[in-house]
Amino acid sequence: MFILSQLEDTVRIAPQDLGKPAEMAITTAIERTFLDKVIAGLGLVVTLYDILSIGDGYVYHSDGGAHYKVSFRVVVFRPFTDELLVGKVHRMTRDGLHVDLGFFRDVLIPPHGLPEPSYWHEDDEAWLWRVEGQDLFFERGLPLRFKVQSVRFHAVPTLAEQQAQKEEGVPVLGTEERPFVPMEVMGRADGDGLGMVHWYAADGEDMAE
Amino acid sequence: MKIVEENLGLLSNDEVLAVLKDREADKQPVISRATPSEIQAYTGLLAQCGGSYKEREQLAAFIKAVEPFGLTKSEIVQLINHRPPSVVEIFLCIEDCEERFEEAQIEELLQLIQQHLATS
């Protein structure tokens, strides 16, 4: 679910942008700094809602830019525990299902969050749920209904940490083989009405017949 | 950066879509003022809503109509986001639905959703 948050930040306007109207230059600067970024402990900033106030522009010695204290509101995506969400399955691995919400892709449904009993199908590289002797597959590219279990924020890896990982020989966080994820949503799809959306649509048709 | 107020209020998908449209996220990337991420969020959310979203007044009418049910704010927002078409889905949006409401009330709620939020 989305929330509205009020933030305050000091925005620096570079000398070459001082000729532009202050509002416009500041809006651009805020967009660049905050949009599509995760604020730790808050969530993913989706868009700028409005600018509440712009303070006086301060100029410091040895810096040609003007510094404005700006108060503004942003729309933040922050799922809460037990919230119902629908997203498309975009990847399946032994670690679980990776779900894409359209604007946020770091959602994981771990194996223990899948309906019991679920199995990993090696040949098809897919998860399946065995229900009443029938195999129901989780399918890529189709919508999945799930509930949020937890939201985790990860701190940006420091150079020292990356160096240590390199020496240990484990994949370095923040590289291609182990991408850094600032906000991770864990979900579960075990329960009435949860799981692939098309499972339930098919059931409904059967009942109607 | 300082977080002055973490949560000023919940927004439903429809309201976020309205904000994004104001930011020109509905236009083609080449002529739009919006950032690519905003355009992506707009298209993604719009697809979930079934192609069109409701205006504030329509949402306000729905919220007023469900007032007697005594739902929490987050439950109402979930109802607006998902527009549950059947009893199974309504159970997912509302906590302890079975104990709090009788069958007739759930039917009534489904009808209100249909009446106020159906995508035409």
mmCIF file of C-alpha atoms in Angstrom:
data_model
loop_
_atom_site.group_PDB
_atom_site.id
_atom_site.type_symbol
_atom_site.label_atom_id
_atom_site.label_comp_id
_atom_site.label_asym_id
_atom_site.label_seq_id
_atom_site.Cartn_x
_atom_site.Cartn_y
_atom_site.Cartn_z
ATOM 1 C CA MET A 1 0.000 0.000 0.000
ATOM 2 C CA PHE A 2 1.103 3.530 -0.587
ATOM 3 C CA ILE A 3 1.547 6.179 2.072
ATOM 4 C CA LEU A 4 2.151 9.885 1.998
ATOM 5 C CA SER A 5 5.306 11.034 3.802
ATOM 6 C CA GLN A 6 6.657 14.455 4.577
ATOM 7 C CA LEU A 7 10.392 14.933 4.166
ATOM 8 C CA GLU A 8 12.813 17.784 4.619
ATOM 9 C CA ASP A 9 16.113 18.138 2.857
ATOM 10 C CA THR A 10 18.719 20.700 1.939
ATOM 11 C CA VAL A 11 18.876 20.962 -1.824
ATOM 12 C CA ARG A 12 21.875 22.377 -3.627
ATOM 13 C CA ILE A 13 21.229 24.200 -6.862
ATOM 14 C CA ALA A 14 24.294 24.277 -9.064
ATOM 15 C CA PRO A 15 25.424 27.692 -10.382
ATOM 16 C CA GLN A 16 24.387 26.923 -13.966
ATOM 17 C CA ASP A 17 20.791 26.274 -12.803
ATOM 18 C CA LEU A 18 20.461 29.520 -10.828
ATOM 19 C CA GLY A 19 19.000 31.237 -13.874
ATOM 20 C CA LYS A 20 15.985 28.916 -13.843
ATOM 21 C CA PRO A 21 12.972 29.601 -11.635
ATOM 22 C CA ALA A 22 13.867 28.281 -8.158
ATOM 23 C CA GLU A 23 10.804 26.017 -7.941
ATOM 24 C CA MET A 24 11.633 24.287 -11.174
ATOM 25 C CA ALA A 25 15.305 23.791 -10.391
ATOM 26 C CA ILE A 26 14.470 22.443 -6.917
ATOM 27 C CA THR A 27 11.798 20.067 -8.237
ATOM 28 C CA THR A 28 14.283 18.608 -10.708
ATOM 29 C CA ALA A 29 16.904 18.222 -7.988
ATOM 30 C CA ILE A 30 14.463 16.426 -5.668
ATOM 31 C CA GLU A 31 13.285 14.153 -8.453
ATOM 32 C CA ARG A 32 16.855 13.192 -9.171
ATOM 33 C CA THR A 33 17.708 12.486 -5.531
ATOM 34 C CA PHE A 34 14.596 10.696 -4.326
ATOM 35 C CA LEU A 35 12.485 9.206 -7.091
ATOM 36 C CA ASP A 36 12.662 5.458 -7.512
ATOM 37 C CA LYS A 37 14.945 5.233 -4.483
ATOM 38 C CA VAL A 38 14.466 3.369 -1.229
ATOM 39 C CA ILE A 39 14.618 5.327 2.010
ATOM 40 C CA ALA A 40 15.749 2.921 4.715
ATOM 41 C CA GLY A 41 13.005 2.264 7.232
ATOM 42 C CA LEU A 42 10.424 4.037 5.090
ATOM 43 C CA GLY A 43 9.991 2.481 1.666
ATOM 44 C CA LEU A 44 10.297 3.050 -2.056
ATOM 45 C CA VAL A 45 9.623 6.623 -3.165
ATOM 46 C CA VAL A 46 7.301 6.428 -6.162
ATOM 47 C CA THR A 47 6.601 10.045 -6.953
ATOM 48 C CA LEU A 48 6.756 13.598 -5.674
ATOM 49 C CA TYR A 49 3.375 14.672 -4.290
ATOM 50 C CA ASP A 50 3.991 18.371 -3.697
ATOM 51 C CA ILE A 51 6.454 20.903 -2.373
ATOM 52 C CA LEU A 52 5.298 22.520 0.866
ATOM 53 C CA SER A 53 7.883 25.205 1.407
ATOM 54 C CA ILE A 54 11.191 26.453 0.085
ATOM 55 C CA GLY A 55 13.453 28.290 2.502
ATOM 56 C CA ASP A 56 15.975 30.995 1.732
ATOM 57 C CA GLY A 57 18.849 30.141 -0.554
ATOM 58 C CA TYR A 58 22.132 30.195 1.349
ATOM 59 C CA VAL A 59 25.456 30.679 -0.348
ATOM 60 C CA TYR A 60 28.547 29.384 1.413
ATOM 61 C CA HIS A 61 32.080 30.483 0.733
ATOM 62 C CA SER A 62 34.020 28.295 -1.684
ATOM 63 C CA ASP A 63 30.780 26.967 -3.178
ATOM 64 C CA GLY A 64 28.944 28.688 -6.014
ATOM 65 C CA GLY A 65 25.702 26.796 -5.521
ATOM 66 C CA ALA A 66 22.708 27.949 -3.497
ATOM 67 C CA HIS A 67 21.453 25.765 -0.663
ATOM 68 C CA TYR A 68 17.716 25.702 0.003
ATOM 69 C CA LYS A 69 15.945 24.015 2.866
ATOM 70 C CA VAL A 70 12.942 22.363 1.240
ATOM 71 C CA SER A 71 9.967 20.648 2.806
ATOM 72 C CA PHE A 72 8.029 18.326 0.521
ATOM 73 C CA ARG A 73 5.720 15.335 0.405
ATOM 74 C CA VAL A 74 6.301 12.104 -1.471
ATOM 75 C CA VAL A 75 4.233 9.036 -2.291
ATOM 76 C CA VAL A 76 5.966 6.012 -0.790
ATOM 77 C CA PHE A 77 5.356 2.350 -1.463
ATOM 78 C CA ARG A 78 5.471 0.608 1.878
ATOM 79 C CA PRO A 79 3.709 -2.733 2.169
ATOM 80 C CA PHE A 80 2.531 -3.644 5.658
ATOM 81 C CA THR A 81 2.315 -7.074 7.237
ATOM 82 C CA ASP A 82 -0.643 -9.131 6.073
ATOM 83 C CA GLU A 83 -1.418 -6.801 3.213
ATOM 84 C CA LEU A 84 -2.867 -8.524 0.159
ATOM 85 C CA LEU A 85 -0.946 -7.903 -3.057
ATOM 86 C CA VAL A 86 -1.114 -9.193 -6.594
ATOM 87 C CA GLY A 87 1.953 -9.453 -8.829
ATOM 88 C CA LYS A 88 3.335 -11.466 -11.683
ATOM 89 C CA VAL A 89 5.744 -14.340 -11.090
ATOM 90 C CA HIS A 90 8.848 -13.403 -13.053
ATOM 91 C CA ARG A 91 11.393 -15.954 -11.885
ATOM 92 C CA MET A 92 11.373 -19.252 -10.041
ATOM 93 C CA THR A 93 14.377 -20.733 -8.292
ATOM 94 C CA ARG A 94 14.951 -23.205 -5.498
ATOM 95 C CA ASP A 95 14.814 -20.217 -3.148
ATOM 96 C CA GLY A 96 11.194 -19.597 -4.044
ATOM 97 C CA LEU A 97 9.072 -17.417 -6.301
ATOM 98 C CA HIS A 98 10.193 -13.968 -7.355
ATOM 99 C CA VAL A 99 7.263 -11.661 -7.919
ATOM 100 C CA ASP A 100 7.113 -8.490 -9.998
ATOM 101 C CA LEU A 101 4.631 -5.796 -8.946
ATOM 102 C CA GLY A 102 5.174 -3.725 -12.072
ATOM 103 C CA PHE A 103 7.230 -1.048 -10.339
ATOM 104 C CA PHE A 104 8.875 -3.146 -7.631
ATOM 105 C CA ARG A 105 10.539 -6.481 -8.279
ATOM 106 C CA ASP A 106 12.203 -7.522 -5.042
ATOM 107 C CA VAL A 107 9.437 -9.714 -3.693
ATOM 108 C CA LEU A 108 10.257 -13.265 -2.654
ATOM 109 C CA ILE A 109 7.892 -16.036 -1.650
ATOM 110 C CA PRO A 110 10.181 -18.529 0.125
ATOM 111 C CA PRO A 111 9.423 -22.282 -0.028
ATOM 112 C CA HIS A 112 7.999 -22.239 3.504
ATOM 113 C CA GLY A 113 5.528 -19.598 2.363
ATOM 114 C CA LEU A 114 4.094 -21.848 -0.337
ATOM 115 C CA PRO A 115 0.998 -23.964 0.250
ATOM 116 C CA GLU A 116 1.639 -27.416 1.772
ATOM 117 C CA PRO A 117 2.713 -29.716 0.187
ATOM 118 C CA SER A 118 4.711 -27.911 -2.498
ATOM 119 C CA TYR A 119 7.502 -29.387 -4.553
ATOM 120 C CA TRP A 120 10.241 -28.091 -6.796
ATOM 121 C CA HIS A 121 9.988 -29.609 -10.260
ATOM 122 C CA GLU A 122 13.546 -29.989 -11.510
ATOM 123 C CA ASP A 123 12.825 -30.490 -15.230
ATOM 124 C CA ASP A 124 10.366 -27.642 -15.591
ATOM 125 C CA GLU A 125 12.216 -25.437 -13.102
ATOM 126 C CA ALA A 126 8.952 -24.607 -11.454
ATOM 127 C CA TRP A 127 7.172 -24.982 -8.150
ATOM 128 C CA LEU A 128 4.011 -27.011 -7.944
ATOM 129 C CA TRP A 129 1.385 -27.542 -5.302
ATOM 130 C CA ARG A 130 0.054 -31.080 -4.939
ATOM 131 C CA VAL A 131 -3.595 -30.859 -3.973
ATOM 132 C CA GLU A 132 -5.916 -33.872 -3.881
ATOM 133 C CA GLY A 133 -3.518 -35.875 -6.051
ATOM 134 C CA GLN A 134 -3.454 -33.130 -8.661
ATOM 135 C CA ASP A 135 -0.417 -31.020 -9.531
ATOM 136 C CA LEU A 136 -1.031 -27.294 -9.732
ATOM 137 C CA PHE A 137 1.907 -25.424 -11.214
ATOM 138 C CA PHE A 138 3.038 -21.922 -10.377
ATOM 139 C CA GLU A 139 3.485 -20.304 -13.753
ATOM 140 C CA ARG A 140 5.805 -17.572 -14.928
ATOM 141 C CA GLY A 141 4.235 -14.369 -16.219
ATOM 142 C CA LEU A 142 0.886 -14.995 -14.570
ATOM 143 C CA PRO A 143 -0.551 -13.113 -11.594
ATOM 144 C CA LEU A 144 -0.055 -14.446 -8.091
ATOM 145 C CA ARG A 145 -1.998 -13.386 -5.040
ATOM 146 C CA PHE A 146 0.018 -13.257 -1.827
ATOM 147 C CA LYS A 147 0.189 -11.711 1.604
ATOM 148 C CA VAL A 148 3.095 -9.710 2.917
ATOM 149 C CA GLN A 149 4.983 -11.444 5.704
ATOM 150 C CA SER A 150 7.772 -8.985 6.363
ATOM 151 C CA VAL A 151 9.652 -6.083 4.853
ATOM 152 C CA ARG A 152 13.400 -5.868 5.302
ATOM 153 C CA PHE A 153 15.736 -3.005 4.661
ATOM 154 C CA HIS A 154 19.359 -3.697 3.922
ATOM 155 C CA ALA A 155 22.173 -1.236 4.488
ATOM 156 C CA VAL A 156 24.317 -0.347 1.511
ATOM 157 C CA PRO A 157 27.401 -2.618 1.542
ATOM 158 C CA THR A 158 30.579 -0.822 2.553
ATOM 159 C CA LEU A 159 33.825 -1.160 0.664
ATOM 160 C CA ALA A 160 35.340 -3.001 3.618
ATOM 161 C CA GLU A 161 32.538 -5.576 3.569
ATOM 162 C CA GLN A 162 32.904 -6.079 -0.152
ATOM 163 C CA GLN A 163 36.646 -6.513 0.258
ATOM 164 C CA ALA A 164 36.123 -9.117 2.996
ATOM 165 C CA GLN A 165 33.664 -11.036 0.812
ATOM 166 C CA LYS A 166 36.128 -11.008 -2.035
ATOM 167 C CA GLU A 167 38.833 -12.470 0.166
ATOM 168 C CA GLU A 168 36.534 -15.164 1.506
ATOM 169 C CA GLY A 169 35.640 -16.140 -2.034
ATOM 170 C CA VAL A 170 31.888 -15.683 -1.601
ATOM 171 C CA PRO A 171 29.947 -13.697 -4.245
ATOM 172 C CA VAL A 172 30.391 -10.000 -3.576
ATOM 173 C CA LEU A 173 27.218 -8.146 -2.631
ATOM 174 C CA GLY A 174 26.447 -5.440 -5.156
ATOM 175 C CA THR A 175 27.843 -7.240 -8.193
ATOM 176 C CA GLU A 176 25.996 -8.986 -10.979
ATOM 177 C CA GLU A 177 25.917 -12.450 -9.414
ATOM 178 C CA ARG A 178 24.623 -11.115 -6.110
ATOM 179 C CA PRO A 179 22.727 -7.871 -6.724
ATOM 180 C CA PHE A 180 22.224 -5.528 -3.822
ATOM 181 C CA VAL A 181 18.596 -5.204 -2.749
ATOM 182 C CA PRO A 182 17.825 -2.175 -0.538
ATOM 183 C CA MET A 183 14.288 -3.261 0.317
ATOM 184 C CA GLU A 184 13.084 -6.830 0.258
ATOM 185 C CA VAL A 185 9.492 -7.960 0.712
ATOM 186 C CA MET A 186 8.885 -11.497 1.945
ATOM 187 C CA GLY A 187 5.491 -12.940 1.188
ATOM 188 C CA ARG A 188 3.469 -16.063 1.692
ATOM 189 C CA ALA A 189 0.972 -17.715 -0.617
ATOM 190 C CA ASP A 190 -0.380 -20.418 1.675
ATOM 191 C CA GLY A 191 -3.993 -19.922 2.612
ATOM 192 C CA ASP A 192 -7.511 -19.743 1.275
ATOM 193 C CA GLY A 193 -7.668 -17.621 -1.844
ATOM 194 C CA LEU A 194 -3.890 -17.198 -2.048
ATOM 195 C CA GLY A 195 -1.776 -18.556 -4.893
ATOM 196 C CA MET A 196 -2.050 -18.232 -8.651
ATOM 197 C CA VAL A 197 -5.099 -16.158 -9.547
ATOM 198 C CA HIS A 198 -6.099 -18.454 -12.437
ATOM 199 C CA TRP A 199 -6.475 -21.475 -10.098
ATOM 200 C CA TYR A 200 -9.451 -19.787 -8.511
ATOM 201 C CA ALA A 201 -10.934 -18.492 -11.735
ATOM 202 C CA ALA A 202 -11.015 -22.063 -13.056
ATOM 203 C CA ASP A 203 -12.651 -23.292 -9.836
ATOM 204 C CA GLY A 204 -15.363 -20.688 -10.159
ATOM 205 C CA GLU A 205 -16.211 -21.819 -13.673
ATOM 206 C CA ASP A 206 -16.403 -25.439 -12.565
ATOM 207 C CA MET A 207 -18.888 -24.536 -9.882
ATOM 208 C CA ALA A 208 -20.992 -22.565 -12.302
ATOM 209 C CA GLU A 209 -21.288 -25.571 -14.601
ATOM 210 C CA MET B 1 17.505 14.414 4.767
ATOM 211 C CA LYS B 2 15.004 14.320 7.564
ATOM 212 C CA ILE B 3 11.736 12.423 7.771
ATOM 213 C CA VAL B 4 9.329 14.961 9.262
ATOM 214 C CA GLU B 5 6.215 12.813 9.240
ATOM 215 C CA GLU B 6 6.503 9.208 8.262
ATOM 216 C CA ASN B 7 2.892 8.496 7.560
ATOM 217 C CA LEU B 8 0.518 11.331 6.754
ATOM 218 C CA GLY B 9 -2.069 8.908 5.469
ATOM 219 C CA LEU B 10 -2.749 5.872 3.365
ATOM 220 C CA LEU B 11 -3.220 6.210 -0.376
ATOM 221 C CA SER B 12 -5.173 3.794 -2.497
ATOM 222 C CA ASN B 13 -3.913 2.708 -5.917
ATOM 223 C CA ASP B 14 -6.511 4.971 -7.514
ATOM 224 C CA GLU B 15 -5.217 8.041 -5.722
ATOM 225 C CA VAL B 16 -1.614 7.215 -6.632
ATOM 226 C CA LEU B 17 -2.702 6.876 -10.254
ATOM 227 C CA ALA B 18 -4.305 10.309 -10.110
ATOM 228 C CA VAL B 19 -1.067 11.815 -8.732
ATOM 229 C CA LEU B 20 0.997 10.079 -11.409
ATOM 230 C CA LYS B 21 -1.333 11.300 -14.123
ATOM 231 C CA ASP B 22 -0.843 14.831 -12.836
ATOM 232 C CA ARG B 23 2.866 14.250 -13.238
ATOM 233 C CA GLU B 24 2.224 13.321 -16.890
ATOM 234 C CA ALA B 25 3.083 9.661 -16.363
ATOM 235 C CA ASP B 26 0.300 8.732 -18.799
ATOM 236 C CA LYS B 27 2.131 10.211 -21.760
ATOM 237 C CA GLN B 28 4.725 8.717 -24.053
ATOM 238 C CA PRO B 29 8.215 8.666 -22.455
ATOM 239 C CA VAL B 30 9.630 11.015 -25.114
ATOM 240 C CA ILE B 31 7.283 13.939 -24.460
ATOM 241 C CA SER B 32 6.542 13.273 -20.785
ATOM 242 C CA ARG B 33 7.957 15.257 -17.868
ATOM 243 C CA ALA B 34 7.752 12.170 -15.669
ATOM 244 C CA THR B 35 10.670 9.868 -14.983
ATOM 245 C CA PRO B 36 10.723 6.360 -16.536
ATOM 246 C CA SER B 37 10.055 4.826 -13.106
ATOM 247 C CA GLU B 38 6.896 6.890 -12.712
ATOM 248 C CA ILE B 39 5.655 5.828 -16.132
ATOM 249 C CA GLN B 40 6.355 2.218 -15.240
ATOM 250 C CA ALA B 41 4.454 2.533 -11.956
ATOM 251 C CA TYR B 42 1.535 4.168 -13.753
ATOM 252 C CA THR B 43 1.252 1.460 -16.408
ATOM 253 C CA GLY B 44 1.684 -1.313 -13.847
ATOM 254 C CA LEU B 45 -0.961 0.028 -11.487
ATOM 255 C CA LEU B 46 -3.373 0.846 -14.280
ATOM 256 C CA ALA B 47 -3.176 -2.727 -15.558
ATOM 257 C CA GLN B 48 -4.027 -3.950 -12.045
ATOM 258 C CA CYS B 49 -7.022 -1.641 -11.851
ATOM 259 C CA GLY B 50 -8.384 -2.948 -15.124
ATOM 260 C CA GLY B 51 -7.630 0.051 -17.294
ATOM 261 C CA SER B 52 -9.327 2.941 -15.523
ATOM 262 C CA TYR B 53 -9.282 4.453 -12.092
ATOM 263 C CA LYS B 54 -11.902 6.174 -9.959
ATOM 264 C CA GLU B 55 -11.909 9.834 -9.051
ATOM 265 C CA ARG B 56 -11.745 11.030 -5.457
ATOM 266 C CA GLU B 57 -15.489 11.791 -5.337
ATOM 267 C CA GLN B 58 -16.371 8.266 -6.379
ATOM 268 C CA LEU B 59 -14.059 6.853 -3.722
ATOM 269 C CA ALA B 60 -15.512 9.195 -1.107
ATOM 270 C CA ALA B 61 -19.004 7.948 -1.960
ATOM 271 C CA PHE B 62 -17.852 4.367 -1.481
ATOM 272 C CA ILE B 63 -16.155 5.139 1.845
ATOM 273 C CA LYS B 64 -19.345 6.801 3.076
ATOM 274 C CA ALA B 65 -21.409 3.827 1.957
ATOM 275 C CA VAL B 66 -19.287 1.325 3.906
ATOM 276 C CA GLU B 67 -19.169 3.448 7.059
ATOM 277 C CA PRO B 68 -21.805 1.387 8.920
ATOM 278 C CA PHE B 69 -19.645 -1.743 8.577
ATOM 279 C CA GLY B 70 -17.000 -0.338 10.922
ATOM 280 C CA LEU B 71 -14.025 -1.350 8.804
ATOM 281 C CA THR B 72 -10.522 -0.110 9.517
ATOM 282 C CA LYS B 73 -8.875 2.351 7.159
ATOM 283 C CA SER B 74 -6.437 -0.188 5.778
ATOM 284 C CA GLU B 75 -9.267 -2.630 5.111
ATOM 285 C CA ILE B 76 -11.156 -0.008 3.127
ATOM 286 C CA VAL B 77 -8.042 0.831 1.105
ATOM 287 C CA GLN B 78 -7.539 -2.856 0.362
ATOM 288 C CA LEU B 79 -11.143 -3.160 -0.780
ATOM 289 C CA ILE B 80 -10.593 -0.213 -3.129
ATOM 290 C CA ASN B 81 -7.289 -1.650 -4.405
ATOM 291 C CA HIS B 82 -8.534 -5.144 -5.079
ATOM 292 C CA ARG B 83 -12.263 -4.691 -5.697
ATOM 293 C CA PRO B 84 -13.005 -8.227 -4.510
ATOM 294 C CA PRO B 85 -15.585 -9.766 -6.848
ATOM 295 C CA SER B 86 -16.374 -12.772 -4.647
ATOM 296 C CA VAL B 87 -16.621 -13.906 -1.032
ATOM 297 C CA VAL B 88 -13.207 -15.657 -1.066
ATOM 298 C CA GLU B 89 -11.426 -12.442 -1.983
ATOM 299 C CA ILE B 90 -13.339 -10.363 0.527
ATOM 300 C CA PHE B 91 -12.142 -12.726 3.259
ATOM 301 C CA LEU B 92 -8.574 -11.918 2.248
ATOM 302 C CA CYS B 93 -9.120 -8.166 2.517
ATOM 303 C CA ILE B 94 -10.944 -8.152 5.833
ATOM 304 C CA GLU B 95 -9.596 -9.681 8.992
ATOM 305 C CA ASP B 96 -11.786 -12.155 10.918
ATOM 306 C CA CYS B 97 -14.471 -11.580 8.350
ATOM 307 C CA GLU B 98 -16.434 -14.645 9.400
ATOM 308 C CA GLU B 99 -16.778 -13.567 13.021
ATOM 309 C CA ARG B 100 -17.404 -9.903 12.362
ATOM 310 C CA PHE B 101 -19.982 -10.106 9.620
ATOM 311 C CA GLU B 102 -22.929 -12.222 8.698
ATOM 312 C CA GLU B 103 -23.440 -13.646 5.251
ATOM 313 C CA ALA B 104 -26.060 -11.071 4.333
ATOM 314 C CA GLN B 105 -23.700 -8.236 5.287
ATOM 315 C CA ILE B 106 -20.925 -9.659 3.127
ATOM 316 C CA GLU B 107 -23.353 -9.895 0.218
ATOM 317 C CA GLU B 108 -24.293 -6.272 0.787
ATOM 318 C CA LEU B 109 -20.630 -5.283 0.845
ATOM 319 C CA LEU B 110 -20.014 -7.118 -2.433
ATOM 320 C CA GLN B 111 -22.900 -5.218 -3.963
ATOM 321 C CA LEU B 112 -21.571 -1.878 -2.773
ATOM 322 C CA ILE B 113 -18.184 -2.681 -4.332
ATOM 323 C CA GLN B 114 -19.883 -3.633 -7.557
ATOM 324 C CA GLN B 115 -22.010 -0.501 -7.531
ATOM 325 C CA HIS B 116 -19.290 2.035 -6.654
ATOM 326 C CA LEU B 117 -16.063 0.596 -7.963
ATOM 327 C CA ALA B 118 -16.909 -1.557 -10.967
ATOM 328 C CA THR B 119 -14.795 -0.695 -13.993
ATOM 329 C CA SER B 120 -17.060 0.119 -16.848
#
